[in-house]
């Protein structure tokens, strides 16, 4: 099995002996996508075996704001189900109702689910890492007072079932991971694999609406990813999602000022940055309150949706000519088994 890495850039999965479980989960998704008939999607390690000068990376960016949703900024902020672009956020306000900070996450819930299943101490440590001083209880994490006698699979299931009521995830105390149904690992792999099946009778940008529901037209993310995947198969290439798997925070656009002075909001090396990106690009926090009033395009920051409209996130795929892959990994050869057939 390929040594898929911890997408957070931390040692949590390894430290709490959950890395093998994570790798099995990710391997299963790569395998399912790579075995999709006539899809140009293949395993990442196969492309990595192609000489470096014969492969390339392509980064696909999109805006975090959910343009399909007919709702106010306040409604979108309050309902994570409306935040459907593989990025979700929580707004934390002071006692007077003013925005104190906004935290965005692109981390998949499956990551935390694996940790919660394998190690109750590990998931508690993860919460405390993101929220210094936190001492999460079993009730908060799993929805029950005691997890004594439960199996790893049961704990993972309870974690997912309780995720919307988990105060460390639903914005009451913090935010952990993506929890909207379409913002998931299987959804991302399914999107990439089905959009990697050539649709010769359609313009590439129209393929999204014709892949059996794997791609949602009108979203900022899906059509961009789908078009890019379709263009690769038409060019005779194969592709794969890079490891570590996931969506990363790219940049904030817009004109930002602090105390009337223009600032480079994306400068992480600033003395006291108001925007910080962490966890391998999977988490971004905008500190709205602070020394000097923070303005976006001349306006006070009053909602997460306002910032999401300026936030770009991205996914990266690795590409190689289909002819440069071993025969069993090429498009249309999905019925062949790889010589080192692996068990996920």
Coordinates of C-alpha atoms in Angstrom, one line a residue:
X1 CA 0.0 0.0 0.0
X2 CA 1.2 3.5 -0.8
X3 CA 2.3 5.5 2.3
X4 CA -0.5 8.1 2.1
X5 CA 0.4 10.9 4.4
X6 CA -1.5 12.8 7.1
X7 CA -3.3 15.6 5.3
X8 CA -3.1 17.9 8.3
X9 CA 0.7 17.9 8.2
X10 CA 0.7 16.8 11.9
X11 CA 1.7 13.5 13.5
X12 CA -1.7 12.8 15.1
X13 CA -2.5 9.8 13.0
X14 CA 0.9 8.2 13.6
X15 CA 1.0 9.1 17.2
X16 CA -2.3 7.5 18.0
X17 CA -1.8 4.5 15.7
X18 CA -4.5 5.5 13.2
X19 CA -2.3 6.0 10.2
X20 CA -2.8 2.5 8.8
X21 CA -6.6 2.9 9.1
X22 CA -6.3 6.3 7.3
X23 CA -4.2 4.7 4.5
X24 CA -6.7 1.9 4.1
X25 CA -9.6 4.4 3.7
X26 CA -7.7 6.5 1.2
X27 CA -6.4 3.4 -0.7
X28 CA -10.0 2.2 -1.1
X29 CA -11.1 5.5 -2.7
X30 CA -8.1 5.5 -5.1
X31 CA -8.8 1.9 -6.0
X32 CA -12.5 2.5 -6.7
X33 CA -11.8 5.6 -8.8
X34 CA -9.0 3.9 -10.7
X35 CA -11.2 0.9 -11.5
X36 CA -14.0 3.1 -13.0
X37 CA -14.4 1.8 -16.5
X38 CA -12.8 3.9 -19.2
X39 CA -11.8 6.7 -16.7
X40 CA -8.4 8.4 -17.0
X41 CA -8.2 8.5 -13.2
X42 CA -5.4 6.3 -11.9
X43 CA -3.4 5.6 -8.7
X44 CA -1.1 8.4 -7.6
X45 CA 1.8 6.1 -7.0
X46 CA 1.6 4.9 -10.7
X47 CA 2.0 8.5 -11.9
X48 CA 4.8 9.1 -9.4
X49 CA 6.6 6.2 -11.1
X50 CA 6.7 8.1 -14.4
X51 CA 9.9 10.1 -14.8
X52 CA 9.6 13.6 -13.3
X53 CA 10.1 15.4 -16.6
X54 CA 7.2 13.5 -18.1
X55 CA 4.6 14.4 -15.5
X56 CA 3.1 17.7 -14.3
X57 CA 0.9 19.2 -11.7
X58 CA -2.3 21.2 -12.4
X59 CA -3.9 23.3 -9.7
X60 CA -7.7 23.9 -10.0
X61 CA -8.9 26.9 -7.9
X62 CA -12.4 28.1 -7.1
X63 CA -14.2 30.5 -4.8
X64 CA -15.5 29.3 -1.4
X65 CA -18.8 31.2 -1.7
X66 CA -21.7 28.9 -2.6
X67 CA -23.1 30.7 -5.7
X68 CA -26.0 28.2 -6.2
X69 CA -27.6 29.2 -2.8
X70 CA -30.3 31.8 -2.8
X71 CA -29.8 32.9 0.8
X72 CA -28.5 35.8 2.9
X73 CA -25.1 36.0 4.3
X74 CA -26.5 35.4 7.7
X75 CA -28.4 32.3 6.6
X76 CA -25.4 30.8 4.9
X77 CA -23.2 31.5 8.0
X78 CA -25.8 29.8 10.2
X79 CA -26.3 26.7 8.1
X80 CA -23.3 24.6 7.2
X81 CA -25.4 22.6 4.8
X82 CA -25.4 25.6 2.5
X83 CA -21.6 25.8 2.5
X84 CA -21.1 23.3 -0.4
X85 CA -17.8 24.2 -2.0
X86 CA -15.5 21.8 -0.1
X87 CA -14.9 24.6 2.4
X88 CA -17.0 25.4 5.5
X89 CA -16.7 28.1 8.1
X90 CA -17.8 29.2 11.6
X91 CA -18.1 32.8 12.8
X92 CA -17.2 33.6 16.4
X93 CA -18.6 36.8 17.8
X94 CA -18.0 38.8 21.0
X95 CA -20.5 39.5 23.7
X96 CA -21.8 42.4 21.7
X97 CA -22.4 40.4 18.6
X98 CA -19.5 41.8 16.6
X99 CA -17.4 39.4 14.6
X100 CA -14.3 38.4 16.6
X101 CA -12.8 35.8 14.2
X102 CA -13.8 33.5 11.3
X103 CA -12.4 30.1 10.8
X104 CA -12.5 28.2 7.5
X105 CA -11.8 24.5 7.1
X106 CA -11.3 22.2 4.2
X107 CA -10.5 19.1 6.3
X108 CA -12.5 16.0 5.5
X109 CA -14.6 14.6 8.3
X110 CA -13.3 11.1 7.4
X111 CA -9.9 12.1 8.8
X112 CA -11.3 12.9 12.2
X113 CA -13.7 9.9 12.0
X114 CA -10.7 7.6 11.7
X115 CA -9.0 9.2 14.6
X116 CA -12.2 9.1 16.7
X117 CA -12.7 5.5 16.0
X118 CA -9.1 4.3 16.7
X119 CA -8.3 6.5 19.6
X120 CA -10.6 8.5 21.9
X121 CA -7.5 10.2 23.3
X122 CA -6.4 11.0 19.8
X123 CA -9.6 12.8 18.8
X124 CA -9.6 14.7 22.2
X125 CA -6.0 15.7 21.4
X126 CA -7.0 16.9 17.9
X127 CA -9.7 19.1 19.4
X128 CA -7.3 20.5 22.0
X129 CA -4.7 21.2 19.3
X130 CA -7.2 23.3 17.4
X131 CA -8.7 24.9 20.5
X132 CA -5.9 25.3 23.2
X133 CA -7.2 24.5 26.6
X134 CA -10.1 22.4 25.4
X135 CA -11.1 19.3 27.4
X136 CA -13.7 17.7 25.2
X137 CA -16.0 15.1 26.8
X138 CA -17.3 11.8 25.4
X139 CA -20.7 13.4 25.3
X140 CA -19.4 16.3 23.2
X141 CA -17.5 14.0 20.8
X142 CA -19.6 10.9 20.6
X143 CA -23.0 11.9 21.9
X144 CA -22.9 9.5 24.8
X145 CA -21.6 9.8 28.4
X146 CA -19.4 6.7 28.2
X147 CA -17.7 4.8 25.3
X148 CA -16.6 2.0 27.5
X149 CA -16.9 -1.4 25.7
X150 CA -17.3 0.2 22.2
X151 CA -15.4 -0.9 19.1
X152 CA -13.4 1.4 16.8
X153 CA -16.1 1.0 14.2
X154 CA -18.9 1.9 16.7
X155 CA -16.9 4.9 17.9
X156 CA -16.4 6.2 14.3
X157 CA -20.1 5.8 13.6
X158 CA -21.1 7.6 16.8
X159 CA -18.7 10.4 15.9
X160 CA -20.2 10.9 12.5
X161 CA -23.8 10.7 13.8
X162 CA -23.1 13.4 16.4
X163 CA -21.0 15.7 14.3
X164 CA -23.7 18.3 13.8
X165 CA -24.3 18.5 17.5
X166 CA -20.6 18.4 18.5
X167 CA -19.9 21.8 19.9
X168 CA -16.3 21.6 18.8
X169 CA -17.5 21.3 15.2
X170 CA -20.8 23.1 14.9
X171 CA -19.4 26.6 15.7
X172 CA -20.6 26.7 19.3
X173 CA -17.0 26.3 20.6
X174 CA -15.0 25.5 17.4
X175 CA -15.0 23.9 14.0
X176 CA -13.2 20.7 13.0
X177 CA -14.2 19.4 9.6
X178 CA -16.4 19.5 6.6
X179 CA -19.8 17.9 7.4
X180 CA -22.0 18.8 4.5
X181 CA -22.8 15.7 2.5
X182 CA -21.3 16.8 -0.8
X183 CA -18.1 17.8 0.9
X184 CA -16.6 14.4 1.3
X185 CA -13.8 12.2 0.2
X186 CA -16.0 9.8 -1.8
X187 CA -17.7 12.8 -3.5
X188 CA -14.3 14.2 -4.6
X189 CA -13.0 10.9 -5.9
X190 CA -16.3 10.2 -7.7
X191 CA -16.3 13.6 -9.3
X192 CA -12.7 13.1 -10.6
X193 CA -13.2 9.6 -11.8
X194 CA -16.5 10.0 -13.6
X195 CA -15.4 13.3 -15.2
X196 CA -12.3 11.4 -16.5
X197 CA -14.5 9.3 -18.8
X198 CA -14.4 10.9 -22.3
X199 CA -17.7 12.3 -23.5
X200 CA -16.8 13.0 -27.1
X201 CA -20.2 14.4 -28.1
X202 CA -20.1 17.2 -25.6
X203 CA -18.0 20.3 -25.0
X204 CA -15.8 19.7 -22.0
X205 CA -17.5 22.3 -19.9
X206 CA -20.9 20.5 -20.4
X207 CA -19.7 17.2 -19.1
X208 CA -20.5 18.1 -15.5
X209 CA -24.2 17.9 -16.2
X210 CA -23.9 14.5 -17.8
X211 CA -22.1 12.2 -15.4
X212 CA -25.0 10.8 -13.5
X213 CA -25.0 13.2 -10.5
X214 CA -21.3 12.9 -9.7
X215 CA -20.9 16.5 -10.6
X216 CA -23.2 19.3 -9.6
X217 CA -23.7 22.1 -12.2
X218 CA -23.8 25.6 -10.8
X219 CA -21.3 25.0 -8.0
X220 CA -18.0 26.8 -8.1
X221 CA -16.0 23.7 -7.5
X222 CA -17.5 20.7 -9.4
X223 CA -17.6 22.2 -12.9
X224 CA -14.1 23.5 -12.7
X225 CA -12.7 20.1 -11.6
X226 CA -14.8 18.2 -14.0
X227 CA -13.8 20.3 -17.0
X228 CA -10.1 20.0 -16.1
X229 CA -10.4 16.2 -15.8
X230 CA -12.3 15.9 -19.1
X231 CA -9.7 18.0 -20.9
X232 CA -7.0 15.6 -19.7
X233 CA -8.6 12.5 -21.0
X234 CA -9.2 14.2 -24.4
X235 CA -5.5 15.1 -24.5
X236 CA -4.5 11.4 -24.1
X237 CA -3.5 11.8 -20.4
X238 CA -4.2 10.1 -17.2
X239 CA -4.4 11.9 -13.9
X240 CA -4.7 11.4 -10.1
X241 CA -5.4 13.5 -7.0
X242 CA -2.2 14.2 -5.3
X243 CA -1.3 13.0 -1.8
X244 CA -2.0 14.2 0.8
X245 CA -5.6 14.1 -0.4
X246 CA -7.7 17.2 0.0
X247 CA -8.5 20.7 -0.7
X248 CA -6.1 23.5 0.3
X249 CA -6.7 27.2 1.0
X250 CA -5.1 29.2 -1.8
X251 CA -5.5 32.9 -1.1
X252 CA -7.8 35.7 -0.1
X253 CA -8.5 38.3 -2.7
X254 CA -9.8 41.8 -2.2
X255 CA -8.4 45.1 -0.8
X256 CA -7.6 44.7 2.9
X257 CA -6.7 47.5 5.3
X258 CA -5.8 47.6 9.0
X259 CA -6.2 51.0 10.7
X260 CA -6.5 52.6 7.3
X261 CA -3.3 51.1 6.0
X262 CA -3.4 48.6 3.1
X263 CA -1.9 45.2 4.0
X264 CA -1.0 42.0 2.2
X265 CA -3.6 39.8 4.0
X266 CA -1.9 36.7 2.6
X267 CA 1.5 37.5 4.1
X268 CA 2.0 34.8 6.7
X269 CA 5.4 36.3 7.6
X270 CA 3.8 39.6 8.8
X271 CA 4.6 40.6 12.4
X272 CA 1.0 40.1 13.5
X273 CA -0.9 38.5 10.6
X274 CA -4.7 38.9 10.8
X275 CA -5.1 35.9 8.4
X276 CA -3.3 32.7 9.3
X277 CA -3.3 29.4 7.4
X278 CA -2.4 26.2 9.2
X279 CA -2.7 22.4 9.1
X280 CA -1.0 22.0 5.8
X281 CA -3.2 24.7 4.2
X282 CA -6.4 23.0 5.4
X283 CA -7.4 25.7 7.9
X284 CA -7.6 29.5 7.8
X285 CA -8.5 31.9 10.5
X286 CA -9.3 35.6 10.0
X287 CA -8.8 37.6 13.2
X288 CA -11.2 40.4 12.7
X289 CA -10.9 42.1 16.1
X290 CA -7.4 43.4 16.9
X291 CA -5.2 46.5 16.9
X292 CA -6.6 48.6 14.2
X293 CA -10.0 48.1 12.4
X294 CA -9.9 45.5 9.7
X295 CA -11.7 46.4 6.5
X296 CA -12.4 44.5 3.3
X297 CA -12.9 46.6 0.2
X298 CA -13.6 49.5 2.6
X299 CA -16.3 47.7 4.6
X300 CA -16.2 46.2 8.1
X301 CA -16.2 42.4 8.2
X302 CA -19.6 41.4 9.3
X303 CA -20.1 37.8 8.1
X304 CA -18.2 34.7 7.0
X305 CA -20.0 34.7 3.7
X306 CA -18.5 38.2 3.0
X307 CA -15.0 36.7 3.4
X308 CA -15.9 33.4 1.6
X309 CA -16.6 35.5 -1.5
X310 CA -13.0 36.5 -1.5
X311 CA -11.5 33.2 -0.5
X312 CA -10.0 30.8 -3.1
X313 CA -9.4 27.2 -2.4
X314 CA -7.9 24.6 -4.7
X315 CA -7.3 21.0 -5.6
X316 CA -4.2 19.6 -7.3
X317 CA -4.0 16.8 -9.8
X318 CA -0.9 15.1 -11.2
X319 CA -0.9 14.3 -14.9
X320 CA 1.0 12.0 -17.2
X321 CA 0.5 10.7 -20.7
X322 CA -1.6 7.6 -20.7
X323 CA 1.0 5.9 -22.9
X324 CA 3.7 6.4 -20.3
X325 CA 1.8 4.3 -17.7
X326 CA 2.1 0.5 -17.5
X327 CA -0.6 -1.2 -19.5
X328 CA -2.7 -2.3 -16.5
X329 CA -3.0 1.3 -15.4
X330 CA -4.1 2.9 -18.7
X331 CA -7.5 4.2 -19.6
X332 CA -9.7 1.3 -20.7
X333 CA -7.6 -1.4 -19.1
X334 CA -9.4 -1.2 -15.7
X335 CA -10.3 -4.9 -15.9
X336 CA -6.6 -5.8 -15.5
X337 CA -5.2 -6.2 -12.0
X338 CA -2.1 -4.4 -10.9
X339 CA 0.9 -6.8 -10.5
X340 CA 1.3 -5.9 -6.9
X341 CA -2.5 -6.3 -6.2
X342 CA -3.0 -4.6 -2.8
X343 CA -5.6 -5.1 -0.2
X344 CA -7.0 -1.9 1.2

